[in-house]
Amino acid sequence: MPGPVRRLSARELLVLVGDLRPGTSAYRALADRIRLLITDGRIPAGTRLPSERELAAVAGRSRTTVVAAYRSLRESGHVVTRHGSGSLAALPAPGTPQGRPDRGVDFARAVPPPVEGLEEILAEVSARMVRALEGPGFDLLGNEALRQAIADRYTVRGLATSADQVLVTMGGQHAISLTAHTFLSRSDLVLVESPGYPHAYEALRRAGARLVTTPVTTDGWDVEHLLGSIRRLRPAAAYLIPDFHNPTGASMRPQDRARVAEAARAVGTVLIIDETTADLGIDRAWDDGPFARHGHAASPGSGSGVVTIGSLSKSVWGGLRLGWVRADASAVRRLVQARPAGDLGTPQLEQLLGERIVRALPELLPRRRELLRAHRAALSAALARHLPRWHAPWPDGGLSMWVQLDRPGSSALTSVCEARGLSLVAGPRFSVDGTFERFLRLPFTSPVADLDAGVRSLAESWELLSSRRPLGHRSRMPEMV
Ligand SMILES: Cc1ncc(COP(=O)(O)O)c(C=O)c1O
């Protein structure tokens, strides 16, 4: 005889769920948190959950949000609804097609959902959007209010910045590409990390650069190699991602930043510091502020030094297409002059919204952190469950894990997975020379239910590969971000 059904009141459930703020993906955040609680046993299977109506009332949420969250939980098999007994927590039966490959689990793109709270900002700002209709509606430098908001944030974080040191772009990628095309000449040597961010490699190469590499692992940089390369090769530029590096998740220690900045200053190497991922800390014990603090300490007032790339894509939402370059005012003027060859400016509509968002970052970022924390835990649990022989170091921030496989085969695995509807980017894509067959970048940005289903599918594909059946499928390059 089964025992009496345990019942969870709305109040008890909300205590377990934690802070519930309104926002764009509120239903998804609620569903993900409940799913995680069920998966890790804090809500035992069989527990009767509060009714949708009760939960909505006690949480002060719209009924639609709670109904959508329960629907998502039902679809993933974490809630079963029985007439007469309400909604019961459940563990999906093995093989339950939750987050099915046929729905296309996406491990190719490290694209998080819109940050919680963005919807309200949109609603609030929309009334003021008409102001964007006053002028031409786009501009090369960026509107004054947004540049001031970005500059203020740097200043608050320890790097005194004025609005004339900021140029607004259409995302971080645009900022990298514009920087490369403006400051590099054909055949210039540029030092890049390996592994590193592939679209930066492409932008730098397209600007004529010859790439040389310095190694990074999940434990961080080989700083002596990096310093030695700068001193010996005297590259025109070095492109680095010092916070929550894509794909390893590593962060460069503050004392090493100072040494790198000094070595670059000594030989005239421009540091292109990509801080697109810098606001994605989950539980890193320290925050050293913007990297360029070191550049400025080492070369006060110098025209060369550090060009910082920023973006709202990962911390807020990729759909905004808002990024920026922070550099010396003279460098910003050069960027403005060079820009029309590629595009004629950033739309005002996005910029109006952007100003409000940048000013709200101190409230938005903790929400982003909580989402990443839950998703990282879900991916880690799924890997431990389905692929225990893979080595998956736990990053303290960022959007992905740089996973070491138990044998080389990343590209072949990607082909098998693709044939089964699972998008993946093989390790070698993150290298300049085709290495890293033993590695895979796994983003934890998909919905939590999809993460477990995706890793299960990954494990099945890995198994299939070891049985060496013919693939019968030609690989294409998935879109990766
Ligand atoms: C390190 C890094 N820089 C830049 C970008 C591009 O960002 P955006 O979407 O703002 O163009 C990405 C996106 O994945 C990234 O990981």
XYZ file of C-alpha atoms and ligand atoms in Angstrom:
497
model
C 0.000 0.000 0.000
C 1.464 3.382 -0.856
C 1.729 5.769 2.133
C -0.295 8.943 2.444
C 0.438 11.532 -0.226
C 2.748 14.303 1.016
C 1.238 17.676 0.327
C 3.195 20.843 -0.242
C 1.402 24.112 0.376
C 1.983 27.071 -1.900
C 3.864 28.779 0.904
C 6.162 25.777 1.481
C 6.817 25.454 -2.229
C 7.688 29.129 -2.533
C 10.184 28.854 0.323
C 11.934 26.040 -1.575
C 11.761 27.915 -4.866
C 13.317 31.022 -3.363
C 13.007 34.559 -4.569
C 10.449 34.815 -7.347
C 10.657 38.042 -9.239
C 8.454 39.034 -12.105
C 10.079 39.022 -15.506
C 10.171 37.943 -19.107
C 10.830 34.277 -18.525
C 9.122 34.113 -15.138
C 7.182 30.958 -16.017
C 10.313 29.278 -17.299
C 12.312 30.309 -14.241
C 9.568 28.947 -11.981
C 9.329 25.694 -13.938
C 13.107 25.266 -13.994
C 13.408 25.784 -10.255
C 10.639 23.333 -9.438
C 12.133 20.839 -11.894
C 15.506 21.118 -10.196
C 13.919 20.629 -6.748
C 12.211 17.480 -7.991
C 15.323 16.180 -9.763
C 17.557 16.561 -6.738
C 14.972 15.099 -4.352
C 14.119 18.176 -2.309
C 10.590 17.673 -3.572
C 10.197 13.886 -3.474
C 8.363 12.247 -6.367
C 4.723 11.712 -5.454
C 4.450 14.992 -3.515
C 1.231 16.798 -4.214
C 1.921 20.316 -5.413
C -0.357 23.259 -4.677
C -3.033 23.997 -7.246
C -2.196 26.500 -9.928
C -4.782 28.912 -8.542
C -3.416 28.690 -4.967
C 0.194 29.096 -6.065
C -0.627 32.101 -8.251
C -2.517 33.774 -5.386
C 0.121 33.185 -2.714
C 3.042 34.057 -5.006
C 1.258 37.195 -6.204
C 1.785 36.022 -9.791
C -0.520 35.926 -12.747
C -2.387 32.677 -13.202
C -1.013 32.471 -16.762
C 2.561 32.309 -15.453
C 1.817 29.450 -13.094
C -0.314 27.560 -15.645
C 2.517 27.829 -18.192
C 5.069 26.646 -15.613
C 2.980 23.586 -14.698
C 2.401 22.828 -18.387
C 6.157 22.874 -18.970
C 6.661 20.545 -15.981
C 4.011 18.183 -17.317
C 5.658 18.133 -20.734
C 9.023 17.226 -19.253
C 7.444 14.504 -17.084
C 8.181 16.221 -13.763
C 4.510 16.672 -12.930
C 1.644 14.319 -13.537
C -1.891 15.535 -13.118
C -4.498 13.058 -11.911
C -8.148 13.917 -11.610
C -8.998 13.895 -7.944
C -5.383 14.061 -6.732
C -4.172 17.238 -8.387
C -0.620 17.757 -9.622
C 1.976 15.315 -8.331
C 5.758 15.679 -8.562
C 7.284 12.910 -10.654
C 10.615 11.751 -12.005
C 10.462 11.227 -15.756
C 10.658 7.514 -16.536
C 13.934 6.500 -18.216
C 13.478 7.049 -21.911
C 10.768 9.642 -21.428
C 11.124 11.829 -24.477
C 11.478 15.096 -22.549
C 13.536 17.730 -24.322
C 13.561 15.286 -27.224
C 16.309 15.431 -29.786
C 13.533 15.795 -32.347
C 12.773 19.117 -30.691
C 16.420 19.916 -31.422
C 18.403 20.291 -28.178
C 20.881 23.078 -28.751
C 24.381 22.621 -27.395
C 25.812 24.710 -30.230
C 24.804 28.152 -29.032
C 25.642 29.645 -25.667
C 22.602 31.916 -25.788
C 20.820 32.479 -22.469
C 17.149 33.488 -22.284
C 16.260 37.148 -21.656
C 17.151 38.171 -18.124
C 14.270 38.237 -15.635
C 12.927 41.788 -15.417
C 13.555 42.742 -19.039
C 9.868 42.560 -19.878
C 9.044 45.246 -17.312
C 11.786 47.518 -18.533
C 10.461 47.102 -22.074
C 6.949 48.023 -20.962
C 8.191 51.007 -18.999
C 10.413 52.372 -21.762
C 8.023 51.772 -24.641
C 6.053 54.933 -23.819
C 9.236 56.956 -24.282
C 10.254 55.210 -27.505
C 8.647 57.899 -29.625
C 11.648 60.062 -28.797
C 13.655 57.823 -31.110
C 11.603 59.137 -34.027
C 12.893 62.670 -33.593
C 16.197 62.385 -35.451
C 17.522 60.076 -38.164
C 17.061 57.116 -35.787
C 20.631 55.787 -35.896
C 24.111 57.128 -35.312
C 27.782 56.168 -35.569
C 28.940 57.028 -32.057
C 25.932 56.097 -29.934
C 23.532 58.354 -28.105
C 24.904 60.507 -25.324
C 22.665 59.101 -22.571
C 23.592 55.493 -23.267
C 27.307 56.270 -23.574
C 27.117 58.144 -20.273
C 25.358 55.182 -18.609
C 28.063 52.794 -19.877
C 30.824 55.213 -18.828
C 29.288 55.599 -15.345
C 29.250 51.867 -14.883
C 32.966 51.616 -15.684
C 33.635 54.471 -13.289
C 31.673 52.799 -10.488
C 33.625 49.591 -11.141
C 36.962 51.338 -10.665
C 37.867 52.598 -14.150
C 37.233 56.335 -14.542
C 35.545 56.749 -17.918
C 33.860 59.592 -19.770
C 31.177 59.311 -22.436
C 33.633 60.282 -25.194
C 35.553 57.075 -24.445
C 32.579 54.912 -25.423
C 31.274 53.937 -28.864
C 28.032 51.958 -29.069
C 27.929 49.018 -31.499
C 25.449 46.384 -32.580
C 26.759 43.690 -30.253
C 30.151 42.506 -29.101
C 30.964 40.763 -32.370
C 30.487 44.014 -34.246
C 32.750 45.749 -31.729
C 35.504 43.147 -32.249
C 35.232 43.343 -36.013
C 35.212 47.159 -36.112
C 38.196 47.291 -33.745
C 40.120 44.780 -35.854
C 39.410 46.596 -39.117
C 40.264 49.983 -37.639
C 43.493 49.237 -35.816
C 45.078 46.319 -37.684
C 46.987 46.294 -40.933
C 47.492 43.397 -43.311
C 49.910 40.753 -41.938
C 49.930 42.165 -38.420
C 50.615 39.520 -35.802
C 47.802 39.101 -33.286
C 48.111 36.920 -30.222
C 44.963 34.934 -29.378
C 44.063 32.323 -26.800
C 43.730 28.695 -27.775
C 41.105 27.484 -27.275
C 39.245 30.741 -27.821
C 36.220 32.416 -29.318
C 36.059 31.344 -33.013
C 34.195 34.365 -34.361
C 36.924 36.633 -33.004
C 39.526 34.539 -34.840
C 37.463 35.026 -38.026
C 37.081 38.786 -37.550
C 40.791 39.239 -36.849
C 41.777 37.155 -39.855
C 39.387 39.020 -42.104
C 41.086 42.246 -41.032
C 44.348 40.736 -42.312
C 45.828 39.482 -39.038
C 48.148 36.504 -38.743
C 47.171 34.668 -35.571
C 49.611 33.240 -33.053
C 48.343 31.399 -30.014
C 48.861 31.149 -26.287
C 47.321 28.250 -24.332
C 44.434 28.421 -21.853
C 42.946 25.534 -19.911
C 40.122 25.335 -17.386
C 42.855 26.141 -14.824
C 43.697 29.386 -16.618
C 46.517 30.907 -18.669
C 50.110 29.802 -18.976
C 51.100 33.314 -17.974
C 54.817 32.833 -18.620
C 54.006 31.695 -22.158
C 51.679 34.658 -22.648
C 54.235 37.178 -21.337
C 57.056 35.517 -23.283
C 55.036 35.651 -26.516
C 54.239 39.335 -26.070
C 57.895 40.206 -25.336
C 59.389 38.039 -28.067
C 56.863 38.444 -30.890
C 55.804 42.034 -30.136
C 52.381 41.419 -31.725
C 50.370 44.409 -32.945
C 47.532 43.275 -30.702
C 46.530 40.557 -28.262
C 42.862 39.555 -28.070
C 42.009 38.131 -24.632
C 38.876 37.134 -22.684
C 40.080 37.452 -19.079
C 36.729 36.864 -17.323
C 34.868 33.560 -17.718
C 36.783 32.840 -20.878
C 34.881 31.285 -23.766
C 35.121 28.254 -23.903
C 37.108 27.268 -20.771
C 35.316 29.460 -18.190
C 38.697 30.439 -16.679
C 39.418 33.905 -15.244
C 42.824 35.580 -15.235
C 44.138 36.351 -11.743
C 44.429 40.064 -10.886
C 48.213 39.905 -10.374
C 48.618 38.321 -13.827
C 46.475 41.027 -15.441
C 48.863 43.669 -14.190
C 51.857 41.767 -15.623
C 50.169 41.262 -18.990
C 49.192 44.942 -19.193
C 52.753 46.006 -18.365
C 54.345 43.622 -20.904
C 51.976 44.843 -23.625
C 52.635 48.482 -22.801
C 56.397 47.918 -22.922
C 56.327 46.623 -26.526
C 53.364 48.674 -27.809
C 50.950 45.752 -28.156
C 47.306 46.887 -28.115
C 45.272 44.743 -25.755
C 41.798 43.971 -27.107
C 40.029 42.833 -23.966
C 36.702 41.134 -24.595
C 34.475 41.535 -21.523
C 31.301 40.215 -23.180
C 31.218 37.446 -20.561
C 32.585 39.494 -17.645
C 29.219 39.971 -15.903
C 28.483 36.249 -15.781
C 30.038 35.394 -12.435
C 28.190 32.715 -10.474
C 30.379 32.122 -7.439
C 33.839 33.446 -8.250
C 35.232 34.687 -4.947
C 36.664 37.937 -6.339
C 35.904 40.703 -8.821
C 38.840 42.714 -10.061
C 36.760 45.222 -12.040
C 37.485 46.062 -15.673
C 40.815 44.747 -16.964
C 41.730 48.186 -18.354
C 42.285 49.435 -14.788
C 45.696 47.790 -15.079
C 46.374 49.285 -18.488
C 45.715 52.756 -17.224
C 47.789 52.338 -14.105
C 50.700 51.255 -16.280
C 50.309 53.884 -18.969
C 48.465 56.894 -17.631
C 46.975 58.977 -20.379
C 48.663 56.944 -23.103
C 46.896 56.681 -26.468
C 47.802 53.026 -26.849
C 46.827 50.544 -24.240
C 43.581 48.735 -23.779
C 40.541 48.546 -26.041
C 37.670 46.992 -24.088
C 34.775 45.194 -25.763
C 31.444 45.083 -23.920
C 28.012 43.674 -24.704
C 24.551 43.145 -23.208
C 24.057 39.916 -25.155
C 24.990 37.426 -22.464
C 24.162 39.367 -19.330
C 20.756 40.633 -20.533
C 19.639 39.362 -23.943
C 21.273 38.671 -27.309
C 18.236 40.009 -29.144
C 19.133 43.546 -28.150
C 22.236 43.541 -30.359
C 23.870 46.160 -28.178
C 27.576 46.249 -27.477
C 30.295 48.845 -27.196
C 33.965 49.674 -27.350
C 35.619 51.547 -24.488
C 38.959 53.072 -25.416
C 40.862 56.342 -25.329
C 38.830 59.198 -26.835
C 41.262 59.440 -29.776
C 40.782 55.741 -30.530
C 36.995 56.194 -30.374
C 37.261 58.988 -32.965
C 39.204 56.651 -35.272
C 36.526 53.996 -34.867
C 33.805 56.506 -35.778
C 35.697 57.506 -38.922
C 36.247 53.902 -39.987
C 32.734 52.703 -39.214
C 30.688 53.782 -42.261
C 32.569 51.332 -44.483
C 30.770 48.552 -42.649
C 27.557 50.050 -41.262
C 25.929 53.412 -40.684
C 25.122 53.236 -36.997
C 23.239 51.687 -34.106
C 19.425 52.040 -34.033
C 18.057 54.597 -31.550
C 15.211 52.347 -30.420
C 17.637 49.808 -28.992
C 19.774 52.556 -27.527
C 16.868 54.140 -25.633
C 16.126 50.776 -24.120
C 19.833 50.144 -23.570
C 20.316 53.171 -21.363
C 17.604 52.053 -18.962
C 18.979 48.493 -18.969
C 22.584 49.498 -18.289
C 21.394 51.577 -15.332
C 19.385 48.580 -14.082
C 22.304 46.108 -14.312
C 22.935 46.045 -10.547
C 19.389 44.652 -10.082
C 19.358 42.452 -13.186
C 22.685 40.675 -12.794
C 21.842 38.804 -9.563
C 18.850 37.303 -11.424
C 21.108 36.243 -14.266
C 23.455 34.683 -11.705
C 20.678 32.602 -10.154
C 19.584 31.276 -13.530
C 23.155 30.332 -14.456
C 23.676 28.685 -11.074
C 20.626 26.440 -11.547
C 21.523 25.587 -15.129
C 25.146 24.809 -14.280
C 23.967 22.435 -11.530
C 21.584 20.724 -13.955
C 24.261 20.198 -16.622
C 26.755 18.967 -14.078
C 24.225 16.514 -12.625
C 23.312 15.280 -16.104
C 26.971 14.697 -17.015
C 27.620 12.849 -13.762
C 24.570 10.691 -14.438
C 25.015 9.895 -18.115
C 28.718 10.411 -18.872
C 30.601 9.822 -15.610
C 33.883 9.094 -17.422
C 34.061 12.563 -18.920
C 35.919 15.203 -16.967
C 33.727 18.282 -16.556
C 35.385 20.948 -14.383
C 32.880 23.221 -12.666
C 33.289 26.801 -13.953
C 32.656 29.619 -11.463
C 30.893 31.674 -14.119
C 30.155 31.954 -17.819
C 27.722 29.989 -19.923
C 29.389 26.678 -20.643
C 31.612 23.831 -19.528
C 34.773 22.849 -21.375
C 34.479 19.110 -21.058
C 37.276 16.594 -21.557
C 36.131 13.356 -23.209
C 37.529 9.990 -22.183
C 39.075 9.615 -25.639
C 39.464 11.858 -28.718
C 36.457 11.987 -31.058
C 34.770 15.356 -30.670
C 34.219 15.910 -34.430
C 32.865 12.396 -35.055
C 30.565 12.794 -32.051
C 29.276 16.065 -33.445
C 28.345 14.341 -36.722
C 26.513 11.519 -34.949
C 24.672 13.963 -32.682
C 23.664 16.160 -35.556
C 22.107 13.191 -37.335
C 20.051 12.612 -34.179
C 18.877 16.228 -33.911
C 21.329 17.445 -31.291
C 23.327 20.534 -32.275
C 26.870 20.556 -31.038
C 30.136 22.313 -31.828
C 33.254 20.136 -31.824
C 36.321 21.106 -29.783
C 38.520 21.871 -32.830
C 36.215 24.751 -33.773
C 37.638 26.594 -30.768
C 41.201 26.213 -31.985
C 43.238 27.956 -34.624
C 44.865 24.765 -35.855
C 42.329 21.929 -35.525
C 43.384 20.612 -32.099
C 41.058 19.795 -29.143
C 39.531 16.579 -30.524
C 39.352 15.485 -26.918
C 37.236 18.469 -25.860
C 33.695 19.705 -26.209
C 32.101 22.978 -25.167
C 28.751 22.332 -23.553
C 26.673 25.470 -22.888
C 24.218 25.297 -19.998
C 21.876 27.892 -21.483
C 19.103 25.543 -22.704
C 16.062 24.903 -20.476
C 16.935 22.619 -17.560
C 14.764 19.764 -18.835
C 16.520 19.886 -22.188
C 19.929 19.728 -20.549
C 19.315 16.302 -19.075
C 17.694 15.014 -22.261
C 20.522 16.498 -24.338
C 23.260 14.885 -22.263
C 21.418 11.556 -22.379
C 21.319 11.814 -26.146
C 25.003 12.790 -26.132
C 25.833 9.689 -24.094
C 23.875 7.475 -26.492
C 25.717 9.009 -29.447
C 29.076 8.463 -27.737
C 28.131 4.843 -27.147
C 27.035 4.489 -30.764
C 30.344 5.895 -31.898
C 32.330 3.407 -29.859
C 30.413 0.568 -31.550
C 31.854 2.036 -34.795
C 28.711 1.826 -36.875
C 28.961 3.710 -40.160
C 27.677 7.248 -39.792
C 25.952 7.519 -43.170
C 25.697 11.246 -42.689
C 27.686 14.238 -43.832
C 28.368 16.894 -41.270
C 27.367 20.518 -41.785
C 28.553 23.427 -39.659
C 25.877 24.329 -37.114
C 25.367 27.971 -36.315
C 27.401 28.589 -33.165
C 27.540 31.518 -30.742
C 33.666 36.067 -25.891
C 32.580 36.573 -26.778
N 32.701 37.771 -27.371
C 31.749 38.273 -28.181
C 30.606 37.552 -28.447
C 29.594 38.145 -29.367
O 28.591 38.722 -28.624
P 27.381 39.555 -29.261
O 26.210 38.641 -29.275
O 27.219 40.719 -28.339
O 27.784 40.000 -30.623
C 30.435 36.292 -27.864
C 29.242 35.500 -28.162
O 29.200 34.322 -27.960
C 31.443 35.798 -27.011
O 31.320 34.608 -26.416
